[in-house]
Short mmCIF file of C-alpha atoms in Angstrom, two decimals:
data_model
loop_
_atom_site.label_atom_id
_atom_site.label_comp_id
_atom_site.label_asym_id
_atom_site.label_seq_id
_atom_site.Cartn_x
_atom_site.Cartn_y
_atom_site.Cartn_z
CA MET A 1420 13.06 -9.49 12.73
CA ALA A 1421 11.88 -7.05 15.44
CA ILE A 1422 11.84 -9.88 17.99
CA GLU A 1423 15.39 -10.91 17.05
CA LEU A 1424 16.60 -7.32 17.50
CA LYS A 1425 14.81 -7.02 20.81
CA GLU A 1426 16.32 -10.27 22.10
CA ALA A 1427 19.80 -9.08 21.12
CA PHE A 1428 19.47 -6.17 23.56
CA VAL A 1429 17.86 -8.03 26.47
CA GLN A 1430 20.24 -8.46 29.40
CA ALA A 1431 19.91 -10.81 32.37
CA ASP A 1432 18.38 -9.07 35.41
CA ASP A 1433 21.52 -9.50 37.52
CA ALA A 1434 23.99 -8.54 34.76
CA GLU A 1435 25.13 -4.96 34.30
CA PRO A 1436 24.96 -3.97 30.62
CA ASP A 1437 28.17 -2.65 29.10
CA PRO A 1438 28.27 1.04 28.02
CA ALA A 1439 27.90 0.17 24.30
CA SER A 1440 24.68 -1.76 25.03
CA LYS A 1441 23.31 1.17 27.02
CA THR A 1442 23.95 3.44 24.03
CA LEU A 1443 22.24 1.04 21.62
CA LEU A 1444 19.28 0.62 23.96
CA ALA A 1445 18.95 4.38 24.35
CA THR A 1446 19.02 5.09 20.60
CA ARG A 1447 16.97 2.13 19.32
CA PRO A 1448 13.29 3.02 18.87
CA SER A 1449 10.72 0.89 20.66
CA GLU A 1450 8.33 -1.43 18.85
CA LYS A 1451 5.56 1.04 19.66
CA THR A 1452 7.54 3.83 17.97
CA LEU A 1453 8.21 1.61 14.94
CA ALA A 1454 4.52 0.68 14.70
CA ALA A 1455 3.58 4.37 14.81
CA GLN A 1456 6.11 5.10 12.06
CA GLY A 1457 4.68 2.23 10.00
CA THR A 1458 1.24 3.79 10.44
CA GLN A 1459 2.59 7.21 9.43
CA LEU A 1460 4.28 5.67 6.40
CA LEU A 1461 1.01 3.98 5.42
CA GLU A 1462 -0.92 7.22 5.97
CA ARG A 1463 1.68 9.32 4.17
CA ARG A 1464 1.44 7.03 1.18
CA SER A 1465 -2.29 6.42 1.46
CA GLU A 1466 -3.10 8.83 -1.35
CA ALA A 1467 0.14 8.40 -3.24
CA ARG A 1468 -0.30 6.85 -6.65
CA TYR A 1469 1.11 3.36 -7.01
CA PRO A 1470 1.92 2.60 -10.69
CA THR A 1471 0.42 -0.60 -12.12
CA CYS A 1472 -0.31 -2.15 -15.48
CA ASP A 1473 -3.27 -4.47 -14.81
CA VAL A 1474 -5.56 -5.37 -17.70
CA VAL A 1475 -9.20 -5.22 -16.58
CA GLU A 1476 -12.76 -5.25 -17.86
CA VAL A 1477 -14.82 -2.16 -17.14
CA GLN A 1478 -18.58 -2.44 -17.18
CA ILE A 1479 -20.35 0.90 -17.44
CA LEU A 1480 -23.52 0.62 -15.36
CA GLU A 1481 -26.12 2.73 -17.17
CA LYS A 1482 -29.87 2.10 -17.06
CA GLY A 1483 -30.88 -0.11 -19.97
CA ASN A 1484 -27.42 0.00 -21.55
CA LEU A 1485 -24.67 -2.13 -20.04
CA CYS A 1486 -21.45 -1.59 -21.91
CA ARG A 1487 -18.25 -3.56 -21.29
CA VAL A 1488 -14.83 -2.26 -22.41
CA ALA A 1489 -11.24 -3.38 -21.99
CA ALA A 1490 -8.96 -1.11 -19.97
CA THR A 1491 -5.65 -0.96 -18.16
CA ILE A 1492 -5.24 0.33 -14.61
CA VAL A 1493 -2.37 2.81 -14.80
CA ASP A 1494 -2.14 3.61 -11.07
CA VAL A 1495 -4.01 3.14 -7.82
CA SER A 1496 -4.30 5.07 -4.54
CA ARG A 1497 -6.30 4.39 -1.39
CA SER A 1498 -9.43 6.09 -2.66
CA GLY A 1499 -9.15 5.80 -6.41
CA LEU A 1500 -7.50 4.55 -9.52
CA ARG A 1501 -6.71 5.78 -13.01
CA ILE A 1502 -7.52 3.68 -16.03
CA GLU A 1503 -6.56 3.90 -19.69
CA VAL A 1504 -9.38 3.20 -22.16
CA ARG A 1505 -9.83 3.62 -25.91
CA SER A 1506 -12.95 5.79 -25.77
CA PRO A 1507 -14.25 8.32 -23.23
CA ILE A 1508 -16.54 7.39 -20.33
CA ALA A 1509 -18.97 10.06 -19.17
CA LYS A 1510 -18.12 11.86 -15.93
CA GLY A 1511 -20.39 10.62 -13.13
CA SER A 1512 -20.87 7.18 -14.67
CA GLN A 1513 -21.03 4.24 -12.26
CA VAL A 1514 -18.59 1.49 -13.23
CA GLU A 1515 -17.70 -2.04 -12.21
CA ILE A 1516 -14.04 -2.97 -12.73
CA ILE A 1517 -13.26 -6.69 -12.86
CA LEU A 1518 -9.69 -7.74 -12.11
CA ALA A 1519 -9.10 -11.30 -13.33
CA ARG A 1520 -11.23 -13.08 -10.73
CA ALA A 1521 -9.31 -11.44 -7.88
CA LEU A 1522 -11.33 -8.28 -7.18
CA VAL A 1523 -14.37 -6.39 -8.31
CA ILE A 1524 -14.18 -2.62 -7.77
CA PHE A 1525 -17.27 -0.44 -7.93
CA GLY A 1526 -16.73 3.26 -8.46
CA GLU A 1527 -17.68 6.53 -10.08
CA VAL A 1528 -15.91 8.25 -12.97
CA ARG A 1529 -14.61 11.58 -11.62
CA TYR A 1530 -12.88 12.76 -14.80
CA CYS A 1531 -12.06 11.55 -18.29
CA ARG A 1532 -9.28 13.19 -20.33
CA ARG A 1533 -7.54 12.47 -23.59
CA GLY A 1534 -3.77 12.02 -23.42
CA GLY A 1535 -2.31 11.40 -26.88
CA GLU A 1536 -4.11 8.43 -28.45
CA ALA A 1537 -5.32 7.12 -25.09
CA VAL A 1538 -8.09 8.27 -22.81
CA TYR A 1539 -7.55 8.34 -19.04
CA ALA A 1540 -10.40 8.13 -16.54
CA GLY A 1541 -10.11 8.75 -12.82
CA ILE A 1542 -12.31 6.45 -10.75
CA LEU A 1543 -13.36 7.12 -7.15
CA ILE A 1544 -13.46 3.72 -5.41
CA GLN A 1545 -16.78 3.19 -3.67
CA GLN A 1546 -16.54 -0.51 -2.84
CA VAL A 1547 -14.01 -3.33 -3.25
CA VAL A 1548 -15.25 -6.90 -3.25
CA PRO A 1549 -12.62 -9.66 -3.13
CA ALA A 1550 -13.49 -12.61 -5.32
CA ARG A 1551 -11.79 -14.83 -2.75
CA PRO A 1552 -11.06 -14.16 0.94
CA LEU A 1553 -7.85 -12.28 1.69
CA ALA A 1554 -5.18 -14.36 3.42
CA ASP A 1555 -4.79 -13.90 7.17
CA GLU A 1556 -1.05 -14.48 7.05
CA HIS A 1557 1.51 -11.70 7.36
CA ILE A 1558 2.86 -9.85 4.35
CA HIS A 1559 6.10 -11.23 2.92
CA ASP A 1560 9.23 -9.04 3.18
CA GLU A 1561 9.58 -8.99 -0.61
CA VAL A 1562 6.05 -7.59 -1.02
CA LEU A 1563 6.72 -4.88 1.59
CA SER A 1564 9.91 -3.92 -0.29
CA LEU A 1565 8.08 -3.74 -3.62
CA TYR A 1566 5.43 -1.53 -2.01
CA LEU A 1567 8.08 0.81 -0.59
CA VAL A 1568 9.89 1.20 -3.93
CA GLY A 1569 6.57 1.80 -5.69
CA LYS A 1570 6.58 -0.87 -8.39
CA GLY A 1571 6.09 -4.55 -9.00
CA LEU A 1572 2.69 -5.15 -7.35
CA THR A 1573 -0.70 -5.61 -8.93
CA VAL A 1574 -3.82 -3.65 -7.94
CA PRO A 1575 -5.26 -6.52 -5.84
CA GLU A 1576 -1.91 -6.89 -4.05
CA VAL A 1577 -1.73 -3.16 -3.23
CA ILE A 1578 -5.32 -3.02 -1.99
CA GLY A 1579 -4.89 -6.21 0.07
CA LEU A 1580 -1.60 -4.95 1.53
CA LYS A 1581 -3.13 -1.63 2.59
CA GLU A 1582 -6.13 -3.36 4.19
CA HIS A 1583 -3.81 -5.74 6.05
CA LEU A 1584 -1.52 -2.94 7.28
CA ILE A 1585 -4.46 -1.06 8.79
CA LEU A 1586 -5.12 -3.98 11.14
CA CYS A 1587 -1.71 -5.66 11.64
CA GLU A 1588 0.66 -4.05 14.14
CA ALA A 1589 3.47 -6.56 13.38
CA CYS A 1590 3.45 -5.76 9.67
CA LYS A 1591 3.42 -1.99 10.39
CA ILE A 1592 6.61 -2.50 12.41
CA ARG A 1593 8.17 -4.54 9.61
CA LEU A 1594 7.14 -1.84 7.09
CA ALA A 1595 8.92 0.85 9.15
CA GLU A 1596 12.02 -1.35 9.50
CA ALA A 1597 12.09 -2.10 5.76
CA ASP A 1598 11.66 1.62 5.00
CA ALA A 1599 14.63 2.43 7.28
CA ILE A 1600 16.77 -0.10 5.40
CA LEU A 1601 15.66 0.91 1.91
CA ASN A 1602 15.70 4.65 2.63
CA PRO A 1603 18.55 5.23 5.12
CA VAL A 1604 18.65 9.01 4.53
CA ARG A 1605 15.06 9.34 5.73
CA LYS A 1606 15.98 7.06 8.65
CA ARG A 1607 18.70 9.46 9.80
CA LYS A 1608 16.31 12.40 9.61
CA ARG A 1609 13.56 10.46 11.35
CA TRP A 1610 15.77 9.28 14.25
CA ALA A 1611 17.78 12.54 14.60
CA HIS A 1612 15.56 13.80 17.43
CA LEU A 1613 16.26 10.62 19.45
CA GLY A 1614 20.05 10.91 19.41
#
C-alpha cells in the first residue's frame, strides 16, 4: 500500500508537477516518518492490556509439588498477562503457561486477587517459547486492524505480532497507515504540525 501511494506521487524527471501534486507531496509523510509513527504506536501500546479469552493450562513449578490447573488468560501486555483461575496461586510462584501447542510462557506470579467468584493472578512474563517457529511473512492487514481495535486476537497472535513489529519496518509503516484510517481524529492531530 505504501509503495502504491509513493508511485502515485512520483513524477517524471522532465515533467513539472501540477500545484495540487506539490501540495500532496508536501503534506504526505515520508515512509521514514510512518515507520517512526508505527514504532511509537507499538511502544505506546506496548504495556496496554489486550483483552483475550484463551483457555490454558498453568503448571505451578514448586519443588517436589507440581500442580497443574486450568485457567483463562483475560488480557496480555508486553511484559505480562492476567489469568483467571478457580483457586489462588501464591505470590512469587514460578509458573509455566501452556497455550494449546502454540506457546509456552514461563513467568512469576506478581499478585493474586479475588474478584467475585473468580481469582485473578498477574503474571510477569520471563520467557516465551514458541512451540513452532514464527512465520517470516508479513502480518495480514486484517490482523493489524484487529490489533488496533484491541480485540479478536489470541495471546500467541498478539505476542507474535509484537515480536514481528519490532523487527519489520514495512509492517510498522502499514500499522501507522492502518491506525490513520481506523482513527482519523488522531491522524489529524498527528499530522497537524506538518500542514
